[in-house]
Amino acid sequence: RTRLADEQLEHLDTLDKSARALLSMINDLLDWSRIEAGRLKLDELRFDLYDTVESTIALLAPLAYEKDLELVRIVYHDVPRELRGDNQRLRQILTTLLSNAIKYTERGAVVLRVMGEREESGRHWLRFAVSDTGIGIAAEQRERLFQPFRQIGGSQVGSSGLGLSITRKLAELMGGEI
């Protein structure tokens, strides 16, 4: 009930970040085990794509702001606003891709583009493209990028090494590809 000293606030901040990192790793492991067991079920619900994109950008904006990065989203005019699918899993994919782009970009911008690809039998195929002004990825490392428990660019504390693998699997479960 008393005011905390600066050192105590720093310790609390470290505890909060550690707890969030641990929760993220646990969720990654649970998702991975569900995917591997064939037990991950995707929802088929109506959702507003613009709201999903906007809430994802809003969630990650503080990370970009801390690094003085521009975080830009561009949703092209041919993209339908209302879709049917699993918006939580789409948000998970976008969060993983954008947070990795922010993590490895020191200056400049991270951009999310959402474009219409095609429409077949009432189904819309969209392209989500994340680009950044970061360091890039060497050609020989690109093959390992989406493999489980593999990280490029050094190990990351608080990372399960599963985020991009899960992202790829989720995209495939949705009928897409990365």
XYZ file of N, CA, C and O in Angstrom:
712
model
N 0.814 -1.206 0.000
C 0.000 0.000 0.000
C 0.847 1.256 0.000
O 0.312 2.347 0.022
N 2.142 1.072 0.024
C 3.021 2.242 0.010
C 3.614 2.425 -1.376
O 3.568 1.518 -2.220
N 4.163 3.577 -1.576
C 4.820 3.871 -2.855
C 6.057 2.982 -2.999
O 6.801 2.788 -2.044
N 6.246 2.446 -4.205
C 7.384 1.560 -4.454
C 8.597 2.368 -4.894
O 8.479 3.347 -5.636
N 9.747 1.926 -4.460
C 10.995 2.554 -4.884
C 11.268 2.190 -6.343
O 10.720 1.209 -6.875
N 12.107 2.960 -6.996
C 12.424 2.722 -8.409
C 12.960 1.307 -8.649
O 12.595 0.650 -9.619
N 13.814 0.850 -7.748
C 14.373 -0.497 -7.898
C 13.280 -1.557 -7.790
O 13.264 -2.531 -8.550
N 12.326 -1.353 -6.895
C 11.210 -2.287 -6.759
C 10.347 -2.284 -8.018
O 9.898 -3.337 -8.469
N 10.122 -1.116 -8.600
C 9.354 -1.021 -9.844
C 10.053 -1.762 -10.980
O 9.403 -2.431 -11.781
N 11.363 -1.650 -11.033
C 12.135 -2.366 -12.058
C 11.988 -3.877 -11.878
O 11.826 -4.615 -12.842
N 12.052 -4.338 -10.631
C 11.895 -5.768 -10.353
C 10.494 -6.246 -10.753
O 10.340 -7.328 -11.331
N 9.481 -5.453 -10.429
C 8.110 -5.810 -10.814
C 7.962 -5.863 -12.329
O 7.295 -6.759 -12.866
N 8.588 -4.921 -13.021
C 8.532 -4.912 -14.483
C 9.200 -6.171 -15.043
O 8.682 -6.799 -15.969
N 10.327 -6.560 -14.475
C 11.020 -7.783 -14.900
C 10.152 -9.008 -14.648
O 10.052 -9.893 -15.507
N 9.518 -9.064 -13.483
C 8.624 -10.175 -13.177
C 7.456 -10.241 -14.155
O 7.089 -11.328 -14.626
N 6.872 -9.096 -14.469
C 5.759 -9.048 -15.407
C 6.180 -9.549 -16.786
O 5.495 -10.378 -17.387
N 7.317 -9.077 -17.278
C 7.805 -9.511 -18.592
C 8.128 -11.001 -18.589
O 7.839 -11.708 -19.558
N 8.712 -11.481 -17.508
C 9.038 -12.909 -17.409
C 7.779 -13.765 -17.392
O 7.709 -14.806 -18.045
N 6.777 -13.334 -16.640
C 5.516 -14.083 -16.570
C 4.837 -14.122 -17.933
O 4.326 -15.163 -18.356
N 4.849 -13.006 -18.639
C 4.241 -12.962 -19.981
C 5.003 -13.867 -20.958
O 4.392 -14.551 -21.778
N 6.326 -13.871 -20.874
C 7.135 -14.725 -21.744
C 6.859 -16.200 -21.448
O 6.730 -17.017 -22.364
N 6.753 -16.546 -20.174
C 6.462 -17.924 -19.785
C 5.081 -18.344 -20.279
O 4.917 -19.445 -20.819
N 4.093 -17.487 -20.116
C 2.747 -17.784 -20.599
C 2.745 -17.984 -22.114
O 2.103 -18.905 -22.631
N 3.486 -17.156 -22.818
C 3.579 -17.290 -24.271
C 4.197 -18.636 -24.660
O 3.722 -19.306 -25.578
N 5.259 -19.030 -23.957
C 5.893 -20.322 -24.249
C 4.947 -21.482 -23.963
O 4.870 -22.436 -24.734
N 4.221 -21.410 -22.862
C 3.264 -22.469 -22.525
C 2.184 -22.560 -23.600
O 1.845 -23.658 -24.059
N 1.655 -21.425 -24.019
C 0.638 -21.420 -25.074
C 1.184 -21.979 -26.382
O 0.485 -22.728 -27.077
N 2.428 -21.638 -26.720
C 3.048 -22.195 -27.929
C 3.144 -23.715 -27.842
O 2.821 -24.435 -28.797
N 3.588 -24.220 -26.701
C 3.716 -25.670 -26.536
C 2.361 -26.364 -26.605
O 2.234 -27.439 -27.207
N 1.341 -25.755 -26.010
C -0.003 -26.334 -26.085
C -0.519 -26.343 -27.523
O -1.066 -27.350 -27.986
N -0.340 -25.235 -28.235
C -0.760 -25.182 -29.632
C -0.015 -26.217 -30.461
O -0.603 -26.923 -31.277
N 1.286 -26.302 -30.249
C 2.100 -27.249 -31.011
C 1.625 -28.678 -30.774
O 1.471 -29.454 -31.720
N 1.361 -29.022 -29.514
C 0.927 -30.391 -29.226
C -0.447 -30.666 -29.841
O -0.689 -31.760 -30.356
N -1.352 -29.685 -29.818
C -2.670 -29.865 -30.454
C -2.526 -30.046 -31.963
O -3.205 -30.883 -32.559
N -1.672 -29.246 -32.572
C -1.468 -29.346 -34.025
C -0.893 -30.713 -34.378
O -1.378 -31.389 -35.288
N 0.155 -31.117 -33.653
C 0.807 -32.399 -33.934
C -0.140 -33.581 -33.728
O -0.046 -34.573 -34.428
N -1.044 -33.464 -32.762
C -2.002 -34.542 -32.483
C -3.219 -34.476 -33.400
O -4.083 -35.343 -33.337
N -3.287 -33.444 -34.243
C -4.435 -33.285 -35.135
C -5.698 -32.868 -34.407
O -6.806 -33.098 -34.877
N -5.543 -32.232 -33.257
C -6.694 -31.869 -32.426
C -6.990 -30.377 -32.396
O -7.860 -29.946 -31.657
N -6.270 -29.607 -33.185
C -6.549 -28.172 -33.205
C -7.700 -27.918 -34.166
O -7.621 -28.252 -35.347
N -8.761 -27.377 -33.646
C -9.947 -27.091 -34.450
C -10.031 -25.592 -34.700
O -9.891 -24.792 -33.776
N -10.265 -25.247 -35.944
C -10.428 -23.843 -36.300
C -11.896 -23.467 -36.233
O -12.766 -24.254 -36.587
N -12.159 -22.239 -35.785
C -13.528 -21.736 -35.760
C -13.940 -21.279 -37.155
O -13.106 -20.880 -37.973
N -15.203 -21.353 -37.430
C -15.781 -20.839 -38.681
C -16.840 -19.814 -38.309
O -18.023 -20.111 -38.318
N -16.400 -18.624 -37.930
C -17.307 -17.584 -37.487
C -17.166 -16.350 -38.377
O -16.108 -16.113 -38.960
N -18.234 -15.569 -38.435
C -18.158 -14.293 -39.140
C -17.335 -13.325 -38.297
O -17.484 -13.286 -37.078
N -16.479 -12.561 -38.962
C -15.708 -11.548 -38.244
C -15.373 -10.405 -39.187
O -15.438 -10.527 -40.404
N -15.025 -9.286 -38.589
C -14.648 -8.086 -39.318
C -13.130 -8.073 -39.458
O -12.411 -7.915 -38.461
N -12.656 -8.266 -40.672
C -11.218 -8.328 -40.918
C -10.534 -7.029 -40.515
O -9.448 -7.044 -39.940
N -11.159 -5.903 -40.808
C -10.560 -4.610 -40.478
C -10.351 -4.477 -38.972
O -9.313 -3.982 -38.528
N -11.321 -4.941 -38.176
C -11.182 -4.902 -36.719
C -10.050 -5.817 -36.254
O -9.288 -5.459 -35.340
N -9.939 -6.992 -36.866
C -8.878 -7.930 -36.501
C -7.512 -7.329 -36.787
O -6.607 -7.385 -35.944
N -7.346 -6.735 -37.967
C -6.073 -6.113 -38.333
C -5.788 -4.937 -37.403
O -4.676 -4.794 -36.872
N -6.779 -4.102 -37.179
C -6.591 -2.907 -36.345
C -6.226 -3.271 -34.910
O -5.328 -2.669 -34.314
N -6.895 -4.270 -34.333
C -6.591 -4.653 -32.953
C -5.198 -5.276 -32.838
O -4.514 -5.097 -31.823
N -4.767 -5.979 -33.869
C -3.417 -6.551 -33.872
C -2.371 -5.453 -33.927
O -1.385 -5.479 -33.184
N -2.592 -4.481 -34.785
C -1.668 -3.343 -34.887
C -1.633 -2.579 -33.564
O -0.562 -2.202 -33.073
N -2.791 -2.364 -32.961
C -2.859 -1.637 -31.690
C -2.106 -2.381 -30.588
O -1.437 -1.752 -29.749
N -2.185 -3.705 -30.590
C -1.480 -4.512 -29.601
C 0.037 -4.362 -29.727
O 0.753 -4.306 -28.733
N 0.526 -4.287 -30.965
C 1.974 -4.261 -31.200
C 2.552 -2.852 -31.319
O 3.771 -2.689 -31.323
N 1.698 -1.863 -31.405
C 2.171 -0.480 -31.555
C 3.147 -0.063 -30.452
O 4.159 0.582 -30.747
N 2.899 -0.417 -29.179
C 3.877 -0.022 -28.147
C 5.271 -0.599 -28.373
O 6.271 0.068 -28.101
N 5.363 -1.837 -28.885
C 6.676 -2.424 -29.176
C 7.395 -1.636 -30.258
O 8.600 -1.386 -30.169
N 6.656 -1.260 -31.292
C 7.245 -0.468 -32.374
C 7.623 0.920 -31.866
O 8.688 1.449 -32.206
N 6.766 1.491 -31.051
C 7.003 2.826 -30.513
C 8.276 2.862 -29.672
O 9.063 3.799 -29.748
N 8.492 1.818 -28.855
C 9.693 1.738 -28.024
C 10.961 1.793 -28.862
O 11.988 2.280 -28.400
N 10.900 1.279 -30.085
C 12.068 1.257 -30.963
C 12.052 2.393 -31.983
O 12.885 2.419 -32.874
N 11.082 3.289 -31.852
C 10.928 4.425 -32.764
C 10.728 3.959 -34.214
O 11.291 4.524 -35.146
N 9.927 2.903 -34.368
C 9.618 2.348 -35.686
C 8.231 2.778 -36.134
O 7.328 2.910 -35.310
N 8.072 2.944 -37.427
C 6.738 3.135 -37.996
C 6.099 1.756 -38.118
O 6.733 0.811 -38.597
N 4.869 1.618 -37.677
C 4.110 0.379 -37.845
C 2.897 0.733 -38.688
O 2.006 1.453 -38.237
N 2.903 0.245 -39.922
C 1.914 0.671 -40.910
C 1.088 -0.518 -41.351
O 1.609 -1.622 -41.542
N -0.221 -0.284 -41.512
C -1.068 -1.314 -42.092
C -1.770 -0.706 -43.296
O -2.241 0.435 -43.266
N -1.810 -1.515 -44.360
C -2.472 -1.111 -45.592
C -3.431 -2.235 -45.968
O -2.991 -3.367 -46.219
N -4.709 -1.943 -45.977
C -5.710 -2.912 -46.403
C -6.244 -2.404 -47.741
O -6.849 -1.333 -47.802
N -5.992 -3.133 -48.797
C -6.371 -2.710 -50.137
C -7.894 -2.683 -50.297
O -8.618 -3.391 -49.604
N -8.348 -1.874 -51.227
C -9.793 -1.639 -51.402
C -10.568 -2.885 -51.828
O -11.767 -2.970 -51.606
N -9.897 -3.862 -52.429
C -10.605 -5.057 -52.902
C -10.752 -6.143 -51.836
O -11.274 -7.221 -52.094
N -10.326 -5.859 -50.618
C -10.411 -6.828 -49.526
C -11.769 -6.680 -48.839
O -12.119 -5.596 -48.380
N -12.539 -7.782 -48.775
C -13.840 -7.695 -48.103
C -13.669 -7.461 -46.604
O -12.742 -7.974 -45.985
N -14.564 -6.693 -46.067
C -14.499 -6.373 -44.633
C -14.976 -7.543 -43.786
O -14.368 -7.898 -42.795
N -16.063 -8.157 -44.175
C -16.626 -9.258 -43.400
C -16.193 -10.584 -44.023
O -16.369 -10.821 -45.211
N -15.649 -11.439 -43.170
C -15.184 -12.758 -43.603
C -15.735 -13.819 -42.670
O -16.308 -13.520 -41.628
N -15.507 -15.054 -43.053
C -15.883 -16.191 -42.216
C -14.618 -17.021 -42.008
O -13.950 -17.400 -42.953
N -14.312 -17.284 -40.748
C -13.117 -18.060 -40.440
C -12.753 -17.905 -38.979
O -13.579 -17.531 -38.150
N -11.498 -18.171 -38.664
C -11.010 -18.120 -37.290
C -10.174 -16.851 -37.094
O -8.978 -16.844 -37.357
N -10.820 -15.791 -36.634
C -10.103 -14.520 -36.505
C -9.057 -14.551 -35.392
O -8.058 -13.853 -35.473
N -9.253 -15.388 -34.362
C -8.263 -15.481 -33.289
C -6.963 -16.089 -33.811
O -5.871 -15.635 -33.462
N -7.087 -17.101 -34.637
C -5.884 -17.735 -35.198
C -5.234 -16.828 -36.245
O -4.008 -16.786 -36.346
N -6.043 -16.092 -36.995
C -5.482 -15.110 -37.931
C -4.713 -14.051 -37.149
O -3.599 -13.678 -37.524
N -5.281 -13.588 -36.056
C -4.605 -12.599 -35.203
C -3.297 -13.180 -34.668
O -2.279 -12.496 -34.603
N -3.304 -14.460 -34.310
C -2.094 -15.118 -33.811
C -1.002 -15.132 -34.883
O 0.162 -14.855 -34.606
N -1.382 -15.445 -36.106
C -0.428 -15.453 -37.220
C 0.154 -14.057 -37.424
O 1.378 -13.880 -37.512
N -0.721 -13.065 -37.517
C -0.260 -11.696 -37.758
C 0.608 -11.191 -36.612
O 1.632 -10.531 -36.842
N 0.233 -11.520 -35.382
C 1.015 -11.088 -34.224
C 2.418 -11.676 -34.259
O 3.407 -10.976 -34.022
N 2.529 -12.954 -34.585
C 3.840 -13.598 -34.658
C 4.700 -12.959 -35.745
O 5.863 -12.614 -35.510
N 4.138 -12.793 -36.938
C 4.916 -12.238 -38.044
C 5.331 -10.791 -37.779
O 6.484 -10.412 -38.003
N 4.392 -9.984 -37.285
C 4.703 -8.579 -37.031
C 5.659 -8.408 -35.853
O 6.584 -7.589 -35.914
N 5.470 -9.183 -34.786
C 6.369 -9.030 -33.633
C 7.789 -9.468 -33.987
O 8.760 -8.854 -33.524
N 7.936 -10.495 -34.827
C 9.278 -10.878 -35.285
C 9.894 -9.773 -36.136
O 11.085 -9.477 -36.010
N 9.093 -9.167 -36.998
C 9.603 -8.069 -37.827
C 10.056 -6.901 -36.949
O 11.117 -6.317 -37.167
N 9.271 -6.589 -35.938
C 9.638 -5.503 -35.020
C 10.910 -5.862 -34.255
O 11.815 -5.040 -34.102
N 10.986 -7.112 -33.798
C 12.136 -7.561 -33.011
C 13.448 -7.392 -33.781
O 14.469 -7.006 -33.207
N 13.429 -7.674 -35.084
C 14.662 -7.664 -35.868
C 14.824 -6.409 -36.723
O 15.652 -6.381 -37.626
N 14.065 -5.376 -36.437
C 14.191 -4.111 -37.159
C 14.646 -3.045 -36.171
O 13.975 -2.801 -35.177
N 15.770 -2.434 -36.471
C 16.319 -1.423 -35.562
C 15.823 -0.016 -35.893
O 15.698 0.814 -35.010
N 15.589 0.267 -37.173
C 15.076 1.589 -37.547
C 14.293 1.457 -38.841
O 14.477 0.521 -39.598
N 13.399 2.400 -39.032
C 12.607 2.383 -40.252
C 11.172 2.015 -39.977
O 10.522 2.622 -39.136
N 10.705 0.968 -40.675
C 9.281 0.655 -40.607
C 9.020 -0.836 -40.748
O 9.814 -1.577 -41.314
N 7.866 -1.221 -40.223
C 7.298 -2.550 -40.424
C 5.933 -2.304 -41.051
O 5.148 -1.508 -40.539
N 5.674 -2.992 -42.165
C 4.446 -2.747 -42.920
C 3.676 -4.049 -43.112
O 4.250 -5.058 -43.526
N 2.383 -3.997 -42.817
C 1.468 -5.104 -43.100
C 0.576 -4.682 -44.256
O -0.081 -3.650 -44.188
N 0.570 -5.489 -45.318
C -0.320 -5.251 -46.451
C -1.291 -6.417 -46.549
O -0.883 -7.576 -46.468
N -2.578 -6.097 -46.723
C -3.606 -7.115 -46.906
C -4.217 -6.875 -48.275
O -4.774 -5.810 -48.546
N -4.069 -7.877 -49.153
C -4.514 -7.743 -50.541
C -5.428 -8.895 -50.927
O -5.259 -10.012 -50.450
N -6.365 -8.612 -51.806
C -7.202 -9.668 -52.350
C -6.428 -10.424 -53.416
O -5.794 -9.833 -54.270
N -6.452 -11.749 -53.354
C -5.783 -12.595 -54.338
C -6.771 -13.044 -55.410
O -6.568 -12.818 -56.578
N -7.823 -13.740 -54.940
C -8.824 -14.260 -55.861
C -10.067 -14.655 -55.077
O -10.044 -14.722 -53.852
N -11.136 -14.923 -55.810
C -12.366 -15.413 -55.192
C -12.819 -16.624 -55.983
O -12.897 -16.591 -57.211
N -13.067 -17.726 -55.270
C -13.524 -18.968 -55.890
C -14.680 -19.528 -55.079
O -14.550 -19.741 -53.882
N -15.777 -19.763 -55.725
C -16.949 -20.377 -55.079
C -17.323 -19.679 -53.764
O -17.598 -20.336 -52.759
N -17.296 -18.369 -53.776
C -17.664 -17.605 -52.602
C -16.594 -17.530 -51.520
O -16.822 -16.974 -50.458
N -15.437 -18.118 -51.787
C -14.315 -18.061 -50.829
C -13.329 -17.006 -51.299
O -12.972 -16.946 -52.469
N -12.882 -16.193 -50.359
C -11.907 -15.149 -50.677
C -10.516 -15.612 -50.257
O -10.318 -16.058 -49.136
N -9.575 -15.476 -51.171
C -8.181 -15.785 -50.886
C -7.465 -14.449 -50.746
O -7.496 -13.620 -51.647
N -6.833 -14.263 -49.594
C -6.156 -13.005 -49.307
C -4.660 -13.236 -49.178
O -4.220 -14.328 -48.825
N -3.909 -12.193 -49.427
C -2.461 -12.220 -49.214
C -2.133 -11.219 -48.116
O -2.496 -10.056 -48.209
N -1.467 -11.713 -47.081
C -0.980 -10.869 -46.005
C 0.536 -10.806 -46.167
O 1.193 -11.844 -46.112
N 1.063 -9.630 -46.395
C 2.502 -9.470 -46.607
C 3.067 -8.569 -45.511
O 2.571 -7.466 -45.289
N 4.095 -9.059 -44.832
C 4.785 -8.276 -43.817
C 6.176 -7.961 -44.361
O 6.913 -8.866 -44.749
N 6.483 -6.682 -44.408
C 7.817 -6.267 -44.847
C 8.406 -5.327 -43.810
O 7.676 -4.688 -43.051
N 9.732 -5.278 -43.767
C 10.390 -4.410 -42.797
C 11.719 -3.924 -43.362
O 12.148 -4.373 -44.416
N 12.325 -3.020 -42.642
C 13.622 -2.467 -43.031
C 14.722 -3.043 -42.139
O 15.743 -2.401 -41.915
N 14.502 -4.266 -41.670
C 15.455 -4.939 -40.779
C 16.646 -5.498 -41.522
O 16.873 -5.219 -42.706
N 17.381 -6.355 -40.840
C 18.654 -6.866 -41.328
C 18.517 -7.894 -42.448
O 19.485 -8.198 -43.130
N 17.348 -8.455 -42.616
C 17.152 -9.471 -43.645
C 17.563 -10.846 -43.157
O 18.058 -11.016 -42.053
N 17.337 -11.828 -44.013
C 17.630 -13.214 -43.673
C 18.477 -13.805 -44.784
O 18.096 -13.752 -45.963
N 19.612 -14.366 -44.430
C 20.499 -14.986 -45.411
C 19.783 -16.152 -46.085
O 19.001 -16.872 -45.451
N 20.048 -16.342 -47.363
C 19.378 -17.380 -48.153
C 19.511 -18.768 -47.519
O 18.548 -19.529 -47.492
N 20.686 -19.086 -46.988
C 20.889 -20.425 -46.400
C 20.120 -20.604 -45.098
O 19.906 -21.726 -44.649
N 19.684 -19.526 -44.470
C 18.927 -19.630 -43.227
C 17.417 -19.676 -43.457
O 16.677 -20.055 -42.560
N 16.961 -19.310 -44.630
C 15.524 -19.240 -44.897
C 14.839 -20.597 -44.782
O 13.695 -20.681 -44.368
N 15.530 -21.673 -45.167
C 14.936 -23.009 -45.094
C 14.637 -23.408 -43.656
O 13.682 -24.119 -43.393
N 15.458 -22.952 -42.715
C 15.286 -23.313 -41.301
C 14.290 -22.423 -40.576
O 13.895 -22.716 -39.458
N 13.898 -21.338 -41.191
C 13.109 -20.310 -40.522
C 11.830 -20.839 -39.889
O 11.469 -20.441 -38.793
N 11.138 -21.765 -40.539
C 9.851 -22.239 -40.047
C 9.934 -23.622 -39.408
O 8.923 -24.252 -39.167
N 11.140 -24.084 -39.112
C 11.299 -25.376 -38.450
C 11.155 -25.198 -36.943
O 11.597 -24.195 -36.391
N 10.544 -26.175 -36.275
C 10.358 -26.042 -34.829
C 11.681 -26.035 -34.073
O 12.633 -26.708 -34.467
N 11.719 -25.266 -33.004
C 12.843 -25.165 -32.089
C 14.115 -24.643 -32.743
O 15.189 -24.777 -32.199
N 13.994 -24.049 -33.934
C 15.150 -23.476 -34.616
C 14.969 -21.978 -34.663
O 13.911 -21.481 -35.005
N 16.005 -21.261 -34.328
C 15.963 -19.810 -34.403
C 17.190 -19.347 -35.161
O 18.247 -19.961 -35.078
N 17.013 -18.281 -35.904
C 18.153 -17.699 -36.594
C 18.437 -16.353 -35.956
O 17.591 -15.767 -35.315
N 19.635 -15.890 -36.098
C 19.981 -14.606 -35.506
C 20.234 -14.696 -34.021
O 20.080 -13.725 -33.305
N 20.635 -15.863 -33.529
C 20.924 -16.010 -32.102
C 19.692 -16.425 -31.332
O 18.574 -16.238 -31.775
N 19.909 -16.985 -30.180
C 18.768 -17.438 -29.374
C 18.076 -16.235 -28.752
O 18.691 -15.240 -28.441
N 16.796 -16.379 -28.548
C 15.992 -15.315 -27.955
C 15.489 -15.780 -26.598
O 14.787 -16.770 -26.508
N 15.848 -15.064 -25.570
C 15.356 -15.383 -24.242
C 13.846 -15.167 -24.231
O 13.349 -14.182 -24.755
N 13.112 -16.112 -23.659
C 11.667 -15.969 -23.565
C 10.942 -16.413 -24.811
O 9.772 -16.147 -24.969
N 11.630 -17.109 -25.687
C 11.009 -17.574 -26.916
C 11.045 -19.094 -26.946
O 12.039 -19.708 -26.577
N 9.957 -19.694 -27.404
C 9.885 -21.157 -27.442
C 10.536 -21.729 -28.688
O 10.812 -22.910 -28.747
N 10.743 -20.892 -29.704
C 11.259 -21.391 -30.970
C 10.177 -22.069 -31.794
O 10.461 -22.749 -32.768
N 8.920 -21.889 -31.402
C 7.806 -22.536 -32.089
C 6.907 -21.553 -32.845
O 6.083 -21.979 -33.641
N 7.028 -20.271 -32.585
C 6.099 -19.280 -33.143
C 5.925 -19.356 -34.648
O 4.797 -19.430 -35.150
N 7.023 -19.372 -35.384
C 6.915 -19.413 -36.842
C 6.470 -20.778 -37.349
O 5.770 -20.862 -38.355
N 6.842 -21.853 -36.645
C 6.369 -23.189 -37.026
C 4.858 -23.284 -36.853
O 4.152 -23.819 -37.712
N 4.370 -22.773 -35.733
C 2.933 -22.769 -35.479
C 2.226 -21.906 -36.516
O 1.174 -22.281 -37.041
N 2.825 -20.772 -36.833
C 2.248 -19.868 -37.829
C 2.080 -20.573 -39.168
O 1.036 -20.470 -39.813
N 3.110 -21.282 -39.585
C 3.027 -22.015 -40.855
C 1.920 -23.067 -40.812
O 1.116 -23.192 -41.731
N 1.866 -23.835 -39.719
C 0.858 -24.883 -39.593
C -0.558 -24.283 -39.579
O -1.478 -24.820 -40.207
N -0.750 -23.169 -38.873
C -2.059 -22.520 -38.842
C -2.460 -22.052 -40.239
O -3.618 -22.233 -40.647
N -1.525 -21.460 -40.954
C -1.818 -21.012 -42.314
C -2.223 -22.204 -43.193
O -3.189 -22.106 -43.975
N -1.545 -23.321 -43.038
C -1.884 -24.515 -43.819
C -3.262 -25.055 -43.437
O -4.025 -25.472 -44.300
N -3.565 -25.047 -42.120
C -4.876 -25.506 -41.680
C -5.995 -24.627 -42.251
O -7.122 -25.090 -42.445
N -5.676 -23.372 -42.519
C -6.648 -22.433 -43.096
C -6.680 -22.530 -44.625
O -7.390 -21.764 -45.277
N -5.916 -23.458 -45.202
C -5.891 -23.621 -46.645
C -4.907 -22.693 -47.331
O -4.933 -22.552 -48.563
N -4.017 -22.085 -46.568
C -3.051 -21.158 -47.144
C -1.632 -21.681 -47.040
O -1.410 -22.856 -46.797
N -0.699 -20.767 -47.225
C 0.721 -21.136 -47.144
C 1.529 -19.922 -46.740
O 1.094 -18.789 -46.882
N 2.698 -20.208 -46.194
C 3.669 -19.149 -45.881
C 4.924 -19.469 -46.671
O 5.400 -20.561 -46.650
